[in-house]
PDB file of C-alpha atoms and ligand atoms in Angstrom:
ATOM      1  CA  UNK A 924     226.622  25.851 171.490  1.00  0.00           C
ATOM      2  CA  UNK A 925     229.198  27.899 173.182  1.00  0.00           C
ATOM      3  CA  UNK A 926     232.665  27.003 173.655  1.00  0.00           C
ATOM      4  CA  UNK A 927     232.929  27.198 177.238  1.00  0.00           C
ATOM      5  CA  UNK A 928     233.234  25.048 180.123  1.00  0.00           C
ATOM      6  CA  UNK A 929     232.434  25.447 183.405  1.00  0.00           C
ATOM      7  CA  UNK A 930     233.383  22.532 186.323  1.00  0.00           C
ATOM      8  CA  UNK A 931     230.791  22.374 188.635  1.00  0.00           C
ATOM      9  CA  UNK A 932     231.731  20.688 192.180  1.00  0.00           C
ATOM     10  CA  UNK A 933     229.769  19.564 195.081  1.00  0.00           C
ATOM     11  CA  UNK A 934     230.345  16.767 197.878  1.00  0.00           C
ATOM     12  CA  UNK A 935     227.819  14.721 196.064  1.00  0.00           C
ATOM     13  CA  UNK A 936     224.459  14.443 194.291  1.00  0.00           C
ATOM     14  CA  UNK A 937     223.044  17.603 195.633  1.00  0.00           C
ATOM     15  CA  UNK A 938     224.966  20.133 193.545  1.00  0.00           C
ATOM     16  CA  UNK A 939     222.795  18.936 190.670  1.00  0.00           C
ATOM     17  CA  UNK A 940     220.025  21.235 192.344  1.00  0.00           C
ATOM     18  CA  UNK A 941     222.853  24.296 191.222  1.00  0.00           C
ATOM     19  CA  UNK A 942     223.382  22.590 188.010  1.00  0.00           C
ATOM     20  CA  UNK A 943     219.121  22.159 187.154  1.00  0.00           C
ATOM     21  CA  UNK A 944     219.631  26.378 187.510  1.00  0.00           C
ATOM     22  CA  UNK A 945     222.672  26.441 184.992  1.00  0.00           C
ATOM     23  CA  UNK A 946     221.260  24.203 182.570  1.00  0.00           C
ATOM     24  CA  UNK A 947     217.856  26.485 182.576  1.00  0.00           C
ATOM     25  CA  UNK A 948     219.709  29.900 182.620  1.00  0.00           C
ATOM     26  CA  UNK A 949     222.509  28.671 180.128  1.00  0.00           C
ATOM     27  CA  UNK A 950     221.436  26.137 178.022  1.00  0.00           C
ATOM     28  CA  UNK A 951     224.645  26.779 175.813  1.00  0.00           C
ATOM     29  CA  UNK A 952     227.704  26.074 177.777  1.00  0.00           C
ATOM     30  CA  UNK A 953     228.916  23.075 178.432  1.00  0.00           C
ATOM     31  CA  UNK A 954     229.409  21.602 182.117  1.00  0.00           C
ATOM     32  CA  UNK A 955     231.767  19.006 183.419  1.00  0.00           C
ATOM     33  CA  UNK A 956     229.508  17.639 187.003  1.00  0.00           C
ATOM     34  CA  UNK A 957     232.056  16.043 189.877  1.00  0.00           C
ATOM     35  CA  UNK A 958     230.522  14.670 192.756  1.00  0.00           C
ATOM     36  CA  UNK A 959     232.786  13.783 195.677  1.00  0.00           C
ATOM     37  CA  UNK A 960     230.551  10.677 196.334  1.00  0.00           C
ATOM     38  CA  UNK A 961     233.087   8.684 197.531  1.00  0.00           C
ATOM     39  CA  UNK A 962     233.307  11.106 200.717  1.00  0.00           C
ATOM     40  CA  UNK A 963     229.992  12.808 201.070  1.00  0.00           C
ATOM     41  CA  UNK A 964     228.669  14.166 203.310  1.00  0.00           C
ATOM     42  CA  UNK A 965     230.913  17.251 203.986  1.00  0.00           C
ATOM     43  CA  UNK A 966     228.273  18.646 206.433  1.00  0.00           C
ATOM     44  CA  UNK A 967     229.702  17.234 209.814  1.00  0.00           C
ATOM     45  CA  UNK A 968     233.479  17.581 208.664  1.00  0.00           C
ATOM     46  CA  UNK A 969     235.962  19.561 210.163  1.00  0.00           C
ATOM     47  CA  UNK A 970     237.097  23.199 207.798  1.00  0.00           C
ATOM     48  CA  UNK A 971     240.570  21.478 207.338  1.00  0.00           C
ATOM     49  CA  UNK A 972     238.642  18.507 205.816  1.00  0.00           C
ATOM     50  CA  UNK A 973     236.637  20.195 204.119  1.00  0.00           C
ATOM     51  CA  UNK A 974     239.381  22.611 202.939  1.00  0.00           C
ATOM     52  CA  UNK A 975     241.050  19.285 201.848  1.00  0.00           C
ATOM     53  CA  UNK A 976     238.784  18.039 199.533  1.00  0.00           C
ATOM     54  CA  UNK A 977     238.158  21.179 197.685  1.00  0.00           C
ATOM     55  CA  UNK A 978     241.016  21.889 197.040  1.00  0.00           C
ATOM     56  CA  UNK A 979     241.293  18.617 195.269  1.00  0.00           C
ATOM     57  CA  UNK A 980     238.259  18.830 193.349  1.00  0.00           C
ATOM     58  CA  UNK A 981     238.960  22.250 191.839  1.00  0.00           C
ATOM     59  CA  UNK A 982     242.358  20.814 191.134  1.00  0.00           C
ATOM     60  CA  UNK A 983     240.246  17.774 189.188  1.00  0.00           C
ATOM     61  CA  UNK A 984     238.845  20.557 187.530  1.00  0.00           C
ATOM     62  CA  UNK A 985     241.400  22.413 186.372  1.00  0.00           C
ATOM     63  CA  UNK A 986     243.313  19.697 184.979  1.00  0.00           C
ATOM     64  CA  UNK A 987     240.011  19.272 183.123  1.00  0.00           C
ATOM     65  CA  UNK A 988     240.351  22.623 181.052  1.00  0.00           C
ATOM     66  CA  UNK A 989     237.155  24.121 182.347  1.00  0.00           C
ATOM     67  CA  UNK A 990     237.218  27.955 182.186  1.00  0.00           C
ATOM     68  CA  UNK A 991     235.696  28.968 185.458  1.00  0.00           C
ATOM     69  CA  UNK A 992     234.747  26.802 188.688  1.00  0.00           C
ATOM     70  CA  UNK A 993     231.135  27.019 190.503  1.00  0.00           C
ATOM     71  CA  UNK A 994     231.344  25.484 193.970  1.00  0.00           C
ATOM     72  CA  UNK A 995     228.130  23.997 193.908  1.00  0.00           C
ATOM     73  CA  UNK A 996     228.357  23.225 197.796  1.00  0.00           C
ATOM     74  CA  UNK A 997     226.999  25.606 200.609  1.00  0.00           C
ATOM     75  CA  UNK A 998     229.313  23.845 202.746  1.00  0.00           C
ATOM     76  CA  UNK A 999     232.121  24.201 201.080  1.00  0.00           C
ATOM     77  CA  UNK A1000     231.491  27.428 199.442  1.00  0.00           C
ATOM     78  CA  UNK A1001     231.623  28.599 203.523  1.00  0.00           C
ATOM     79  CA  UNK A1002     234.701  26.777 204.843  1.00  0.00           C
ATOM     80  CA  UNK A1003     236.800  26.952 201.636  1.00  0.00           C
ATOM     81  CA  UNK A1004     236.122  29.038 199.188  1.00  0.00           C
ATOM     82  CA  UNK A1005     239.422  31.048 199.751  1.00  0.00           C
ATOM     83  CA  UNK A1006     241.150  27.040 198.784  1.00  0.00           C
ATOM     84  CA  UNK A1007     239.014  26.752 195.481  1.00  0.00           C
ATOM     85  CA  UNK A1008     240.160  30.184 194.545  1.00  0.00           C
ATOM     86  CA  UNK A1009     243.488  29.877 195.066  1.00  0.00           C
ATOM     87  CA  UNK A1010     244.057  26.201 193.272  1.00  0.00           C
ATOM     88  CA  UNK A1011     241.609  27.289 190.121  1.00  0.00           C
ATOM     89  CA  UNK A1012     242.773  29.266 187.858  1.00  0.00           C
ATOM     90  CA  UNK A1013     240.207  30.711 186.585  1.00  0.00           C
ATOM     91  CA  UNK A1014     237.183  32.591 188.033  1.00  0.00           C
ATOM     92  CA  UNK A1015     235.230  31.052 190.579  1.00  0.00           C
ATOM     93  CA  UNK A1016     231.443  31.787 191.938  1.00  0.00           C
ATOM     94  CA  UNK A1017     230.345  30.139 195.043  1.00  0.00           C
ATOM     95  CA  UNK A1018     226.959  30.263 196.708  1.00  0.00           C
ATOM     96  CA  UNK A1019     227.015  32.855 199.772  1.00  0.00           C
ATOM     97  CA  UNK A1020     227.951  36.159 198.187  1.00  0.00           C
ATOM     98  CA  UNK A1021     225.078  35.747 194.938  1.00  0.00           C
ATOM     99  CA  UNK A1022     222.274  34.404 197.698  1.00  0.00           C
ATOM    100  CA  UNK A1023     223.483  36.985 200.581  1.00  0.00           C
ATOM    101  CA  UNK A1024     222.696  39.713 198.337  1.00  0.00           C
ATOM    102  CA  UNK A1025     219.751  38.474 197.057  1.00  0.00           C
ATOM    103  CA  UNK A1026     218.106  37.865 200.134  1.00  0.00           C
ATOM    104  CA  UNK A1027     219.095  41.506 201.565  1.00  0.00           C
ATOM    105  CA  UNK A1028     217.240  42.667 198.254  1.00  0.00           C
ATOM    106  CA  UNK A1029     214.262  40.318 198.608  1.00  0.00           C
ATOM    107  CA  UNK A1030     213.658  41.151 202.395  1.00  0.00           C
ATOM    108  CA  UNK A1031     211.039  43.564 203.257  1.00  0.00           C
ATOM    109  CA  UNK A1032     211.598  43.520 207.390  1.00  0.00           C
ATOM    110  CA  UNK A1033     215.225  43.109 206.888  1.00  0.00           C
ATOM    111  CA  UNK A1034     214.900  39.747 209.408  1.00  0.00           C
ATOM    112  CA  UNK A1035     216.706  37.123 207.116  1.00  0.00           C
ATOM    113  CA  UNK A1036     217.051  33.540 207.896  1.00  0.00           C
ATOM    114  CA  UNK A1037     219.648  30.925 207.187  1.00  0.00           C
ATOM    115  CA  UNK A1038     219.633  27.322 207.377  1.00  0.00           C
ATOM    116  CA  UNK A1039     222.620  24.739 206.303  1.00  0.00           C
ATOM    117  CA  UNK A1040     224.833  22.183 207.345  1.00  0.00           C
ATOM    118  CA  UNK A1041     226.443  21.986 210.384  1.00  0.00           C
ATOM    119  CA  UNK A1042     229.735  23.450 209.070  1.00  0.00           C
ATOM    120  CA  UNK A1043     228.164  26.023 207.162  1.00  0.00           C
ATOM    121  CA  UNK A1044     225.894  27.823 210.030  1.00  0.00           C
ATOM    122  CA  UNK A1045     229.182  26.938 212.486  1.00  0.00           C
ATOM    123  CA  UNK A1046     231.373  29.062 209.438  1.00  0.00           C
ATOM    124  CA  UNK A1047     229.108  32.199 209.705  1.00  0.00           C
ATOM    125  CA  UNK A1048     229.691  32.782 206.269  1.00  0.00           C
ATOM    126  CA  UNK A1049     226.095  33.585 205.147  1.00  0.00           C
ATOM    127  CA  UNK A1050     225.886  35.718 208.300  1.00  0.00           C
ATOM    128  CA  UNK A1051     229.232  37.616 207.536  1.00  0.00           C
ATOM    129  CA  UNK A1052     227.925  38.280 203.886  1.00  0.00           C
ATOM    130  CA  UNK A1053     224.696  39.329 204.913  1.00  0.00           C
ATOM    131  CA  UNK A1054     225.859  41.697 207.482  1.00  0.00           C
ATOM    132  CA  UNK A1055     228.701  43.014 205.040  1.00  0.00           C
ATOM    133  CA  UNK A1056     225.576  43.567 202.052  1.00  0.00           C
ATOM    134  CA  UNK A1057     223.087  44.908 204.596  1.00  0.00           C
ATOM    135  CA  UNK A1058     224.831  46.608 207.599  1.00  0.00           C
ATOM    136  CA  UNK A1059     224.174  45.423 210.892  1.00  0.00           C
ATOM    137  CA  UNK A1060     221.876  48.814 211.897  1.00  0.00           C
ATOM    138  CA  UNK A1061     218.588  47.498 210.984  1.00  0.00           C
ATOM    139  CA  UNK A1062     219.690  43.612 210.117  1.00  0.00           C
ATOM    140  CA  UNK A1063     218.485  40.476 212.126  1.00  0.00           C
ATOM    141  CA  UNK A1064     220.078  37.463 210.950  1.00  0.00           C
ATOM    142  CA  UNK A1065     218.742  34.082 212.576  1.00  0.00           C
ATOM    143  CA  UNK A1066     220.501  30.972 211.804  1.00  0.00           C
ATOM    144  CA  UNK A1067     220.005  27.013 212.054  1.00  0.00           C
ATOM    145  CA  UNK A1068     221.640  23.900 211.292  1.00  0.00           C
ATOM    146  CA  UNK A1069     219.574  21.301 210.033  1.00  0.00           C
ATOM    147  CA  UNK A1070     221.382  18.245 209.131  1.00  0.00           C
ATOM    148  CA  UNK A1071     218.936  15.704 208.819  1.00  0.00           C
ATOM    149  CA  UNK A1072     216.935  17.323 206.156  1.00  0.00           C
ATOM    150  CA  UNK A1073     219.690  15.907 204.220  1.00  0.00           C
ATOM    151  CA  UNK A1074     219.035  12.508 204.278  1.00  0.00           C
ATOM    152  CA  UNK A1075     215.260  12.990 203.902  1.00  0.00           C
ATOM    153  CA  UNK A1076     215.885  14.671 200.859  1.00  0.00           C
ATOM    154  CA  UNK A1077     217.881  12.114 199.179  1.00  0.00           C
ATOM    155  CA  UNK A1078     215.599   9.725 200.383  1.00  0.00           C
ATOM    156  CA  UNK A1079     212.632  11.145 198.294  1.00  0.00           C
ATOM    157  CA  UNK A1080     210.942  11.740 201.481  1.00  0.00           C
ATOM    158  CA  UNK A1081     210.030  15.846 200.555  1.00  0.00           C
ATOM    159  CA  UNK A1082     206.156  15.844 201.483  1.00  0.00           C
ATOM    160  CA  UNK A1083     206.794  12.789 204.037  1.00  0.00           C
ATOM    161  CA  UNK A1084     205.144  13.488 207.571  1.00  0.00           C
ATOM    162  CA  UNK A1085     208.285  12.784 209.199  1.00  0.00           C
ATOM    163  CA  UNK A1086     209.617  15.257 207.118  1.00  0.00           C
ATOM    164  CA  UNK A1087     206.805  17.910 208.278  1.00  0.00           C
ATOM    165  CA  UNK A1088     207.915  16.803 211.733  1.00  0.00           C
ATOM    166  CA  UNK A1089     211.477  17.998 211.562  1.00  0.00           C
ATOM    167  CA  UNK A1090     211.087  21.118 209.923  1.00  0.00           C
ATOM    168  CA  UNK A1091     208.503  22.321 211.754  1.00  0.00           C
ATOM    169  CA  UNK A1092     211.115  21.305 214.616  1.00  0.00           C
ATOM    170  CA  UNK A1093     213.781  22.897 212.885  1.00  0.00           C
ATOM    171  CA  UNK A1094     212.339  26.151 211.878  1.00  0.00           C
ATOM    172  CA  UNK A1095     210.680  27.388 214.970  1.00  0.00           C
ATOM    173  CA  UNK A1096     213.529  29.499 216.625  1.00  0.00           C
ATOM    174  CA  UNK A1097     213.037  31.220 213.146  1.00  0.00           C
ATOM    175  CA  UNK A1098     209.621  31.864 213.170  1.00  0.00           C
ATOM    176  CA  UNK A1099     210.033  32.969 216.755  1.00  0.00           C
ATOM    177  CA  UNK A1100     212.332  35.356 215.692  1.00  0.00           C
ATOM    178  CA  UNK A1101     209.764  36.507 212.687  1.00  0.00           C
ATOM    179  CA  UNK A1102     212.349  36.218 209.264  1.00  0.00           C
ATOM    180  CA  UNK A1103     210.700  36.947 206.179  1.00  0.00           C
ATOM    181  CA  UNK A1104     213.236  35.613 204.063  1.00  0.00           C
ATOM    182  CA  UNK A1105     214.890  32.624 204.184  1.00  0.00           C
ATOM    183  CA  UNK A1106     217.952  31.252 202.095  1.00  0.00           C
ATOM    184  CA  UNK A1107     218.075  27.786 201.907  1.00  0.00           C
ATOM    185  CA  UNK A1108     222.002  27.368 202.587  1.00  0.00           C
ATOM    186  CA  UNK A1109     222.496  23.486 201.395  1.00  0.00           C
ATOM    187  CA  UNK A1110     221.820  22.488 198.139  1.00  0.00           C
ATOM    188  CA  UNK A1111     219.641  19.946 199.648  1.00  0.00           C
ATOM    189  CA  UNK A1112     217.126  22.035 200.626  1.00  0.00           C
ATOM    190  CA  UNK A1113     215.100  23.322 197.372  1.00  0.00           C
ATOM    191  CA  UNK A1114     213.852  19.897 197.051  1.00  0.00           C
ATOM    192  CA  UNK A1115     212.133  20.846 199.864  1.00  0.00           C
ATOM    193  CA  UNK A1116     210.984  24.081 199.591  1.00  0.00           C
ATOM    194  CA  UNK A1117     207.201  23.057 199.355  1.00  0.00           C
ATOM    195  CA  UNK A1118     207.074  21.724 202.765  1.00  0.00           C
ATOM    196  CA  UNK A1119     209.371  24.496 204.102  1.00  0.00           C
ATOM    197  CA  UNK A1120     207.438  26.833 202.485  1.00  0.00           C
ATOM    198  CA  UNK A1121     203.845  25.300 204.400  1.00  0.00           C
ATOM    199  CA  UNK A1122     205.396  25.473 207.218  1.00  0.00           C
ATOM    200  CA  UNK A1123     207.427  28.959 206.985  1.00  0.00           C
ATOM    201  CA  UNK A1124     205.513  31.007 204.366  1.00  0.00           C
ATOM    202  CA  UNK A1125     208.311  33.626 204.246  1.00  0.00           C
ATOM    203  CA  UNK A1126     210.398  34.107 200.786  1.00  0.00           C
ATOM    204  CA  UNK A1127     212.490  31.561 199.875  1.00  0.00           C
ATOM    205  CA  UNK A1128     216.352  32.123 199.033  1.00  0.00           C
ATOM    206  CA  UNK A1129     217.609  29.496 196.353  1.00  0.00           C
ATOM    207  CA  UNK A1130     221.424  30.080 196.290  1.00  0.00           C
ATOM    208  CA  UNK A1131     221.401  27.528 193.123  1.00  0.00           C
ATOM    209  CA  UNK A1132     219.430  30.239 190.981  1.00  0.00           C
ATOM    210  CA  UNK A1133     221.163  33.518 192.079  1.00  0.00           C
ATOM    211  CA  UNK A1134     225.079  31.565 191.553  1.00  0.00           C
ATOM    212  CA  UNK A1135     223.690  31.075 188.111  1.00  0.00           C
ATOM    213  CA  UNK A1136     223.097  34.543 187.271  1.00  0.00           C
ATOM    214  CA  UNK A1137     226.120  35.703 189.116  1.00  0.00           C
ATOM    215  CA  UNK A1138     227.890  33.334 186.242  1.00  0.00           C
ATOM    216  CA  UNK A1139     226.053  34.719 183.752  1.00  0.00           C
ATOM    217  CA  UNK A1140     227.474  38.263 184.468  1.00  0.00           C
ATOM    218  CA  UNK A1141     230.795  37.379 184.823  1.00  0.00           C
ATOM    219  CA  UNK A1142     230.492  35.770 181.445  1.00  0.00           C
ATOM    220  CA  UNK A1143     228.702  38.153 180.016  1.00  0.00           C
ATOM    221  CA  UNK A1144     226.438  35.695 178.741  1.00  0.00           C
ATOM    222  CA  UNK A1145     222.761  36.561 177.954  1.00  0.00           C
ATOM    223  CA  UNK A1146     220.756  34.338 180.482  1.00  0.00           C
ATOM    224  CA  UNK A1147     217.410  32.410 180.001  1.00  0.00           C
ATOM    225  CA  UNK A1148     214.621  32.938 182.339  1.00  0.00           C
ATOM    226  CA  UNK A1149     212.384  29.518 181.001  1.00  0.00           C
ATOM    227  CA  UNK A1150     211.887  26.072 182.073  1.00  0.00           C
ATOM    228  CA  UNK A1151     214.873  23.803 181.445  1.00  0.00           C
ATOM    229  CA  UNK A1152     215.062  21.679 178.403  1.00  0.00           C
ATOM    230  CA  UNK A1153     216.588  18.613 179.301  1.00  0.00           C
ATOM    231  CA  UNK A1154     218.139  17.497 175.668  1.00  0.00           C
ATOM    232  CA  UNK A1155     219.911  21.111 175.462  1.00  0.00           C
ATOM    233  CA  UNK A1156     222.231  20.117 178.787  1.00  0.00           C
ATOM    234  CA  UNK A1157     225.901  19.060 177.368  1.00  0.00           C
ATOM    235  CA  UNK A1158     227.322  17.479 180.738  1.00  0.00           C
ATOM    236  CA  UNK A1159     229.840  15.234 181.509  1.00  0.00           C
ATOM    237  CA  UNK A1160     229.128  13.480 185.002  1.00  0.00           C
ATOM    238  CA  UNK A1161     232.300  12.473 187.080  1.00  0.00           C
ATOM    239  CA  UNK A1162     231.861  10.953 190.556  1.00  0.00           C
ATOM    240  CA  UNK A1163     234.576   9.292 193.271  1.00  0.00           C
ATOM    241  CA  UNK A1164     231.747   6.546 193.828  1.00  0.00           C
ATOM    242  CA  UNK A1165     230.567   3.710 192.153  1.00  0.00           C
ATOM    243  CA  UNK A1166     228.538   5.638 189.855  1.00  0.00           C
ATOM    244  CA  UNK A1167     225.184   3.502 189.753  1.00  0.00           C
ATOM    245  CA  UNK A1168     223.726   5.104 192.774  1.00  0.00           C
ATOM    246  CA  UNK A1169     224.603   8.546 191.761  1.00  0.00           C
ATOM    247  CA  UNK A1170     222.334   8.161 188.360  1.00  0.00           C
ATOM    248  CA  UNK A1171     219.140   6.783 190.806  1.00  0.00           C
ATOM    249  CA  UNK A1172     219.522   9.841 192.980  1.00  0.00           C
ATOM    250  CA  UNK A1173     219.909  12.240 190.286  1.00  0.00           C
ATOM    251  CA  UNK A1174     216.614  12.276 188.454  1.00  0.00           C
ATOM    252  CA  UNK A1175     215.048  13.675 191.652  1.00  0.00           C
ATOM    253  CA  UNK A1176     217.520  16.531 191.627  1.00  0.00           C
ATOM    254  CA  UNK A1177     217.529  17.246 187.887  1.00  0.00           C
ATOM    255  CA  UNK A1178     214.072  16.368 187.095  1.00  0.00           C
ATOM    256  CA  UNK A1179     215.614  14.219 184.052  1.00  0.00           C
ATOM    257  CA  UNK A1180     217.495  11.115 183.121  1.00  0.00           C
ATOM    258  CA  UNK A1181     221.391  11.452 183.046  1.00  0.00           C
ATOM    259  CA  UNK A1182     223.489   9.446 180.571  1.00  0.00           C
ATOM    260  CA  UNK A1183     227.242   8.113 180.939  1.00  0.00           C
ATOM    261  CA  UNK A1184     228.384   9.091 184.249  1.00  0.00           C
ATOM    262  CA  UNK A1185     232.409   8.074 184.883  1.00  0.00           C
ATOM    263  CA  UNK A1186     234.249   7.623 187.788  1.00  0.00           C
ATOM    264  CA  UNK A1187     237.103  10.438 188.971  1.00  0.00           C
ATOM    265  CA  UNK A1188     239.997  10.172 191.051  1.00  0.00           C
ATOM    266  CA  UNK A1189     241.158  12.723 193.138  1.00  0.00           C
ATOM    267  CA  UNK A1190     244.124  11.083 193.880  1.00  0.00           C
ATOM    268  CA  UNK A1191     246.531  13.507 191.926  1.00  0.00           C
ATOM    269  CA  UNK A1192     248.570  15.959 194.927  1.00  0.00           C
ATOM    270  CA  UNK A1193     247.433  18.998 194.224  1.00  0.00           C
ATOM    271  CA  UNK A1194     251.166  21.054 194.261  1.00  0.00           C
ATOM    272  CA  UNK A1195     252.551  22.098 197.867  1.00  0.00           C
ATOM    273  CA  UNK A1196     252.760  25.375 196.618  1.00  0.00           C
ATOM    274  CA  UNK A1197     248.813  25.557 196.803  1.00  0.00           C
ATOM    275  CA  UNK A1198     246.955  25.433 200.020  1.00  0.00           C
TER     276      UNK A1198
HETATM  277  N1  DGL B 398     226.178  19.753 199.418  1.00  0.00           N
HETATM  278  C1  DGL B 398     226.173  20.037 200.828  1.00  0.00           C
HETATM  279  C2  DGL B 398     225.807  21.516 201.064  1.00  0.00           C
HETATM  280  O1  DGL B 398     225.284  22.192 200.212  1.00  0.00           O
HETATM  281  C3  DGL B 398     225.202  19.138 201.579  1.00  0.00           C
HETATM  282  C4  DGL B 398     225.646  17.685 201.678  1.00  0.00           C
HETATM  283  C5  DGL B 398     226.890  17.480 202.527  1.00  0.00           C
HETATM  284  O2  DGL B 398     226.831  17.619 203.761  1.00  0.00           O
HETATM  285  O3  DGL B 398     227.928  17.187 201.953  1.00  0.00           O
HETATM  286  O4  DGL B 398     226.079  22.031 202.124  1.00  0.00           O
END
């Protein structure tokens, strides 16, 4: 096992979808998990919220030792990532620049989709780092918030026919507009990929999977391409919340049983002299 350790940070539970892609590609560093449970979700927060709370995650973080930050949080990785970078310390990879290029290098008709939280499609950050990877000649870039796949989500509800419902709903204006790619911009949304996918059969974007290898060059680490082994993940779990719900919701993100999970404060002032 490796010496490093990298904080991973999300508003909640659904950062563990980033994790799952860690824990597959690098199986030998070691992770400290905090979940902001206490104030999820982020999604329908203002940017100076938002910008708020990061910065005292990453703060958490820090004061934690780790040696590089992944902002396991579409929403935040658009509103804040600027905050994260300048409170860390050490490198940080988010998860618009590592999907943004992806998708520009997965799309054949250059027509790209993009579908978040509120916050993130109001940011335009996937749109800015789309346009900035793939020029805005030939580029379409259709966007849509889609808040309430959230909730179904967490609520187990991915094949549900509710769930059909409102993303059938939700993706039409980007079938209309004829995307062939589509990055799933909340970390939400690869639980439902199978029912996106039905309904949208375009290529899928997973920003989890690319912001793993983007860590794994900056590293230099050599990656893993196989299926995750549970029993080879060394994570510690932090969350602002009582922590008994977070373990219930976790196995559906994972696909495994977490151990110990503790609870964090983020009380500590992160020094004026940051943001
Ligand atoms: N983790 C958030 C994201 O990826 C979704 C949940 C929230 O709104 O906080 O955008």
């Amino acid at each position: 096992m490796s010496s490093i350790r990298i904080g991973v940070f999300d508003s909640g539970v659904g950062g563990l979808s980033v994790l799952r892609h860690m824990i597959a590609q690098l199986p030998m560093v070691q992770y400290v998990y905090l979940g902001d449970t206490a104030r999820v979700p982020y999604g329908n927060k203002s940017a100076a919220t938002i910008a708020h709370y990061a910065a005292q995650s990453a703060w958490f973080l820090r004061n934690n030792g780790v040696d590089m930050i992944v902002v396991a949080c579409n929403t935040v990785s658009s509103a804040a990532l600027d905050v994260v970078e300048s409170v860390a310390g050490v490198p940080v990879v988010g998860m618009i620049e590592p999907a943004a290029r992806a998708a520009i290098e997965l799309s054949v008709t250059k027509r790209i989709g993009v579908i978040g939280t509120r916050a993130t499609i109001e940011s335009q950050a996937y749109e800015l780092a789309l346009y900035t990877h793939g020029g805005t000649g030939n580029l379409t870039v259709v966007q849509h918030a889609c808040p309430l796949l959230v909730a179904l989500a967490e609520e187990g509800w991915l094949a549900h026919p509710a769930t059909y419902a409102i993303v059938e709903e939700y993706l039409q204006p980007l079938l209309q507009a004829q995307i062939d790619t589509l990055i799933l911009g909340c970390t939400h949304f690869p639980l439902l990929a199978d029912t996106i996918e039905h309904i949208a059969p375009v290529t899928l974007v997973d920003p989890g999977y690319w912001a793993a290898r983007q860590v794994q060059r900056v590293l230099g680490l050599q990656a893993r391409d196989g299926a995750m082994q549970p029993h080879a993940a060394h994570v510690e779990y932090y969350v602002t919340d009582i922590p008994s719900n977070f373990a219930a919701v976790a196995r559906q993100f994972l696909g495994f049983d977490i151990g110990k999970v503790q609870r964090a404060s983020l009380d500590a002032v992160v020094p004026s002299s940051l943001p």
